Amino acid sequence: MKDYCSVVTIVDETNVKLTCMLFSGNYEALPIIYKNGDIVRFHRLKIQVYKNETQGITSSGFASLTFEGTLGAPVIPRTSSKYFNFTTEDHKRVEALRIWASNHIPSSSTLLKLCDVQPMQYFDLTCQLLGRAEVDGTSFLLKVWDGTRTPFPSWRVLIDELVLEGDLSHIHQLQNLAIDILVYDNHVRVARSLKIGCFLRLYSLHTKLQSVNSETQSTFLCLEFHLHGGTSYGRGIRVLPESNSDVDQLKKVLASADLTANQHLDSVWLSKCEDSFPAASSSGSVSLFEVERCQQLSATILTDHQYLEKTPLCAILKQKAPQQYRIRAKLRSYKPRRLFQSVKLYCPECHTLQEVPHDGDLDIILQEGATKTPDTKLQNTSLYDSNVWTTNDQGERKVAIHFVKNNGILPLSNECLILIEGGALSEICKLSNKFHSVIPVRSGNEDLELLDLSAPFLIQGNIHHYGCKQCSRLKSIQNLNSLVDKTSWIPSSVAEILGVVPLQYVFVMTFTFDDGTGVLEAYLMDSDKFFQIPASEILINDDLQKSMDMIMDMFCPPGTKIDAYPWLECFIKSYNVISGTEQKICYQIFDTMVAEDLI
């Protein structure tokens, strides 16, 4: 048995928002919410913490009442419960919330009139049903109007008038104001039950551009209206009661509508339309027609926040930060082009970024640490056994290796951690391939100590683990004795015991997105989730480098026009950055990953 889920964010005079996840096996048992600004009363809402955020969730016996939020509207509860208690105090509370909301809750930005709709848009529509017809087993036609006219031609679904239910003469009279909507899948059952003349609110209605052949021109563009299957993002159909204030307002608009409004498709009008929505991309930008003509699967997938609606880039660029958005766009370009340059070291505490040291720089750092002769007093302790040898190179450098014991016994080499003093990079690399882990150290006054954190605090195979100089507070090497597990040598555990704040390997890139409505630069900082490739291994693994090159070439194919690029669906968040006296808004990609079939 499957449950329906409704995601509702509520707020009161405290201005504290609470997101509620409401589950029910019966769709009709969920709160009957018509629009943002409605007032709800939840009974037996359970409060819990999920991913460090407080949220509400249904519990046994959950019930709800919903009221219209409009000032002056009748206080009539909407509920599927047969029995409920509603007192005078409750009535006063609803009125008080209405007054507060009228000054603090903005009207719904998704609720539009037909005269305001644009292509590539998801919106809610309040309308009256004029006609309906079965198209096929999975789609159903609704003819509706709201008293206004679309600013560009709307499509007509070709059906036999014999199967169209409704007053055909009235439909013909309103043909220049009515639109055709195709509804799909689970919404077909609801559409079949609708009565002609009823007032509806359709949620998450989608507008798409359609290329149509005409006698006067080879092609022109018109708007399609679709209500896709599923209930995500609140998608669905609600019948509004006659007592609803939005219905009262709609009736007034319908009564005063200009029935002589003409939807001419003359050459002048078509020219204006096609100038606004070109059918082909000649400037190297993503064309709106291409956006809607080809609904390709995205080359990326979203890992959370599925309830967020897609927002055009042009709308994002006009809004203040901070915000979170869902976008669908193409990758116009990216930086750096040499992908190995995108790998950086990031401190999660002070949020600084630094370059990964090159082998030449690292060798110099290690040579500087080898100038001090190993102190014999610090050798062969309860923690480790020591061996010292003198190299044959110029200066006869002394190298000490300290083999860390496990309960007084030396482990096998593949489980053994060694501490090395005076070792060159080439020597350490050889040892790291033989032993489990290597820590470069030097002799201190009373104990061995880590080298300057410009060098790795731990080396495992070909992976170098670095620490933050600013945030680390180094502790004695003897603290390794307190580690319970002296065979796995987990980097985070070693770092904690030695007072090191470990740096993370991350990809840092700038993506330039284009969705046909605008161009936006977004910043990617990711360790292993977006590409599903560990940033810590990309510099040492040729196969992983080839995989990443292949992914970026697929996102942004060289020598190809942008209309042929794949679509990317991403979450981005905006934030404010102050540089000197100037403030600007930046964007960062999050909770997005490359589709598995591309890896």
mmCIF file with all atom_site columns, N, CA and C in Angstrom, residues 360-373 397 421-425 441-442 451-452 454-455 469:
data_model
loop_
_atom_site.group_PDB
_atom_site.id
_atom_site.type_symbol
_atom_site.label_atom_id
_atom_site.label_alt_id
_atom_site.label_comp_id
_atom_site.label_asym_id
_atom_site.label_entity_id
_atom_site.label_seq_id
_atom_site.pdbx_PDB_ins_code
_atom_site.Cartn_x
_atom_site.Cartn_y
_atom_site.Cartn_z
_atom_site.occupancy
_atom_site.B_iso_or_equiv
_atom_site.pdbx_formal_charge
_atom_site.auth_seq_id
_atom_site.auth_comp_id
_atom_site.auth_asym_id
_atom_site.auth_atom_id
_atom_site.pdbx_PDB_model_num
ATOM 1  N N  . GLY A 1 360 ? 57.213 18.753 -6.432 1.00 0.00 ? 360 GLY A N  1
ATOM 2  C CA . GLY A 1 360 ? 58.460 19.506 -6.265 1.00 0.00 ? 360 GLY A CA 1
ATOM 3  C C  . GLY A 1 360 ? 58.448 20.333 -4.997 1.00 0.00 ? 360 GLY A C  1
ATOM 4  N N  . ASP A 1 361 ? 57.310 21.018 -4.733 1.00 0.00 ? 361 ASP A N  1
ATOM 5  C CA . ASP A 1 361 ? 57.192 21.824 -3.514 1.00 0.00 ? 361 ASP A CA 1
ATOM 6  C C  . ASP A 1 361 ? 57.208 20.942 -2.278 1.00 0.00 ? 361 ASP A C  1
ATOM 7  N N  . LEU A 1 362 ? 56.531 19.790 -2.364 1.00 0.00 ? 362 LEU A N  1
ATOM 8  C CA . LEU A 1 362 ? 56.477 18.885 -1.224 1.00 0.00 ? 362 LEU A CA 1
ATOM 9  C C  . LEU A 1 362 ? 57.855 18.316 -0.900 1.00 0.00 ? 362 LEU A C  1
ATOM 10 N N  . ASP A 1 363 ? 58.644 18.025 -1.919 1.00 0.00 ? 363 ASP A N  1
ATOM 11 C CA . ASP A 1 363 ? 59.987 17.493 -1.703 1.00 0.00 ? 363 ASP A CA 1
ATOM 12 C C  . ASP A 1 363 ? 60.857 18.518 -0.965 1.00 0.00 ? 363 ASP A C  1
ATOM 13 N N  . ILE A 1 364 ? 60.705 19.805 -1.319 1.00 0.00 ? 364 ILE A N  1
ATOM 14 C CA . ILE A 1 364 ? 61.472 20.860 -0.641 1.00 0.00 ? 364 ILE A CA 1
ATOM 15 C C  . ILE A 1 364 ? 61.077 20.954 0.831  1.00 0.00 ? 364 ILE A C  1
ATOM 16 N N  . ILE A 1 365 ? 59.764 20.860 1.109  1.00 0.00 ? 365 ILE A N  1
ATOM 17 C CA . ILE A 1 365 ? 59.273 20.916 2.489  1.00 0.00 ? 365 ILE A CA 1
ATOM 18 C C  . ILE A 1 365 ? 59.851 19.769 3.310  1.00 0.00 ? 365 ILE A C  1
ATOM 19 N N  . LEU A 1 366 ? 59.875 18.591 2.705  1.00 0.00 ? 366 LEU A N  1
ATOM 20 C CA . LEU A 1 366 ? 60.415 17.420 3.424  1.00 0.00 ? 366 LEU A CA 1
ATOM 21 C C  . LEU A 1 366 ? 61.925 17.539 3.620  1.00 0.00 ? 366 LEU A C  1
ATOM 22 N N  . GLN A 1 367 ? 62.626 18.094 2.634  1.00 0.00 ? 367 GLN A N  1
ATOM 23 C CA . GLN A 1 367 ? 64.075 18.285 2.776  1.00 0.00 ? 367 GLN A CA 1
ATOM 24 C C  . GLN A 1 367 ? 64.384 19.260 3.915  1.00 0.00 ? 367 GLN A C  1
ATOM 25 N N  . GLU A 1 368 ? 63.575 20.312 4.044  1.00 0.00 ? 368 GLU A N  1
ATOM 26 C CA . GLU A 1 368 ? 63.787 21.262 5.138  1.00 0.00 ? 368 GLU A CA 1
ATOM 27 C C  . GLU A 1 368 ? 63.571 20.589 6.494  1.00 0.00 ? 368 GLU A C  1
ATOM 28 N N  . GLY A 1 369 ? 62.636 19.620 6.530  1.00 0.00 ? 369 GLY A N  1
ATOM 29 C CA . GLY A 1 369 ? 62.387 18.905 7.772  1.00 0.00 ? 369 GLY A CA 1
ATOM 30 C C  . GLY A 1 369 ? 63.477 17.897 8.091  1.00 0.00 ? 369 GLY A C  1
ATOM 31 N N  . ALA A 1 370 ? 64.311 17.565 7.083  1.00 0.00 ? 370 ALA A N  1
ATOM 32 C CA . ALA A 1 370 ? 65.366 16.559 7.277  1.00 0.00 ? 370 ALA A CA 1
ATOM 33 C C  . ALA A 1 370 ? 66.681 17.168 7.741  1.00 0.00 ? 370 ALA A C  1
ATOM 34 N N  . THR A 1 371 ? 66.722 18.478 7.943  1.00 0.00 ? 371 THR A N  1
ATOM 35 C CA . THR A 1 371 ? 67.986 19.113 8.346  1.00 0.00 ? 371 THR A CA 1
ATOM 36 C C  . THR A 1 371 ? 68.338 18.819 9.801  1.00 0.00 ? 371 THR A C  1
ATOM 37 N N  . LYS A 1 372 ? 67.348 18.438 10.585 1.00 0.00 ? 372 LYS A N  1
ATOM 38 C CA . LYS A 1 372 ? 67.604 18.159 12.005 1.00 0.00 ? 372 LYS A CA 1
ATOM 39 C C  . LYS A 1 372 ? 67.883 16.668 12.189 1.00 0.00 ? 372 LYS A C  1
ATOM 40 N N  . THR A 1 373 ? 68.964 16.334 12.859 1.00 0.00 ? 373 THR A N  1
ATOM 41 C CA . THR A 1 373 ? 69.347 14.943 13.082 1.00 0.00 ? 373 THR A CA 1
ATOM 42 C C  . THR A 1 373 ? 68.392 14.299 14.082 1.00 0.00 ? 373 THR A C  1
ATOM 43 N N  . ARG A 1 397 ? 72.828 11.966 4.967  1.00 0.00 ? 397 ARG A N  1
ATOM 44 C CA . ARG A 1 397 ? 71.608 12.266 5.734  1.00 0.00 ? 397 ARG A CA 1
ATOM 45 C C  . ARG A 1 397 ? 71.196 11.055 6.579  1.00 0.00 ? 397 ARG A C  1
ATOM 46 N N  . GLU A 1 421 ? 61.556 10.133 10.057 1.00 0.00 ? 421 GLU A N  1
ATOM 47 C CA . GLU A 1 421 ? 62.319 11.377 10.216 1.00 0.00 ? 421 GLU A CA 1
ATOM 48 C C  . GLU A 1 421 ? 63.380 11.452 9.123  1.00 0.00 ? 421 GLU A C  1
ATOM 49 N N  . GLY A 1 422 ? 63.478 12.598 8.468  1.00 0.00 ? 422 GLY A N  1
ATOM 50 C CA . GLY A 1 422 ? 64.550 12.832 7.514  1.00 0.00 ? 422 GLY A CA 1
ATOM 51 C C  . GLY A 1 422 ? 64.352 12.196 6.164  1.00 0.00 ? 422 GLY A C  1
ATOM 52 N N  . GLY A 1 423 ? 63.178 11.657 5.884  1.00 0.00 ? 423 GLY A N  1
ATOM 53 C CA . GLY A 1 423 ? 62.939 10.969 4.620  1.00 0.00 ? 423 GLY A CA 1
ATOM 54 C C  . GLY A 1 423 ? 62.664 11.923 3.471  1.00 0.00 ? 423 GLY A C  1
ATOM 55 N N  . ALA A 1 424 ? 63.191 11.595 2.296  1.00 0.00 ? 424 ALA A N  1
ATOM 56 C CA . ALA A 1 424 ? 62.881 12.347 1.077  1.00 0.00 ? 424 ALA A CA 1
ATOM 57 C C  . ALA A 1 424 ? 61.563 11.840 0.506  1.00 0.00 ? 424 ALA A C  1
ATOM 58 N N  . LEU A 1 425 ? 60.972 12.624 -0.413 1.00 0.00 ? 425 LEU A N  1
ATOM 59 C CA . LEU A 1 425 ? 59.672 12.267 -0.975 1.00 0.00 ? 425 LEU A CA 1
ATOM 60 C C  . LEU A 1 425 ? 59.722 10.909 -1.664 1.00 0.00 ? 425 LEU A C  1
ATOM 61 N N  . VAL A 1 441 ? 57.661 13.014 10.524 1.00 0.00 ? 441 VAL A N  1
ATOM 62 C CA . VAL A 1 441 ? 57.849 13.664 11.826 1.00 0.00 ? 441 VAL A CA 1
ATOM 63 C C  . VAL A 1 441 ? 59.270 14.232 11.922 1.00 0.00 ? 441 VAL A C  1
ATOM 64 N N  . ARG A 1 442 ? 59.524 14.915 13.025 1.00 0.00 ? 442 ARG A N  1
ATOM 65 C CA . ARG A 1 442 ? 60.868 15.384 13.359 1.00 0.00 ? 442 ARG A CA 1
ATOM 66 C C  . ARG A 1 442 ? 61.028 15.311 14.883 1.00 0.00 ? 442 ARG A C  1
ATOM 67 N N  . LEU A 1 451 ? 55.703 17.449 11.238 1.00 0.00 ? 451 LEU A N  1
ATOM 68 C CA . LEU A 1 451 ? 56.331 18.527 10.480 1.00 0.00 ? 451 LEU A CA 1
ATOM 69 C C  . LEU A 1 451 ? 55.345 19.693 10.352 1.00 0.00 ? 451 LEU A C  1
ATOM 70 N N  . ASP A 1 452 ? 55.833 20.792 9.848  1.00 0.00 ? 452 ASP A N  1
ATOM 71 C CA . ASP A 1 452 ? 54.949 21.896 9.484  1.00 0.00 ? 452 ASP A CA 1
ATOM 72 C C  . ASP A 1 452 ? 53.807 21.326 8.643  1.00 0.00 ? 452 ASP A C  1
ATOM 73 N N  . SER A 1 454 ? 52.426 22.193 6.196  1.00 0.00 ? 454 SER A N  1
ATOM 74 C CA . SER A 1 454 ? 52.554 22.290 4.737  1.00 0.00 ? 454 SER A CA 1
ATOM 75 C C  . SER A 1 454 ? 52.764 20.902 4.149  1.00 0.00 ? 454 SER A C  1
ATOM 76 N N  . ALA A 1 455 ? 53.293 19.988 4.984  1.00 0.00 ? 455 ALA A N  1
ATOM 77 C CA . ALA A 1 455 ? 53.471 18.589 4.588  1.00 0.00 ? 455 ALA A CA 1
ATOM 78 C C  . ALA A 1 455 ? 52.261 17.785 5.050  1.00 0.00 ? 455 ALA A C  1
ATOM 79 N N  . LYS A 1 469 ? 46.670 24.683 8.879  1.00 0.00 ? 469 LYS A N  1
ATOM 80 C CA . LYS A 1 469 ? 47.620 25.341 9.772  1.00 0.00 ? 469 LYS A CA 1
ATOM 81 C C  . LYS A 1 469 ? 46.915 26.262 10.762 1.00 0.00 ? 469 LYS A C  1
#
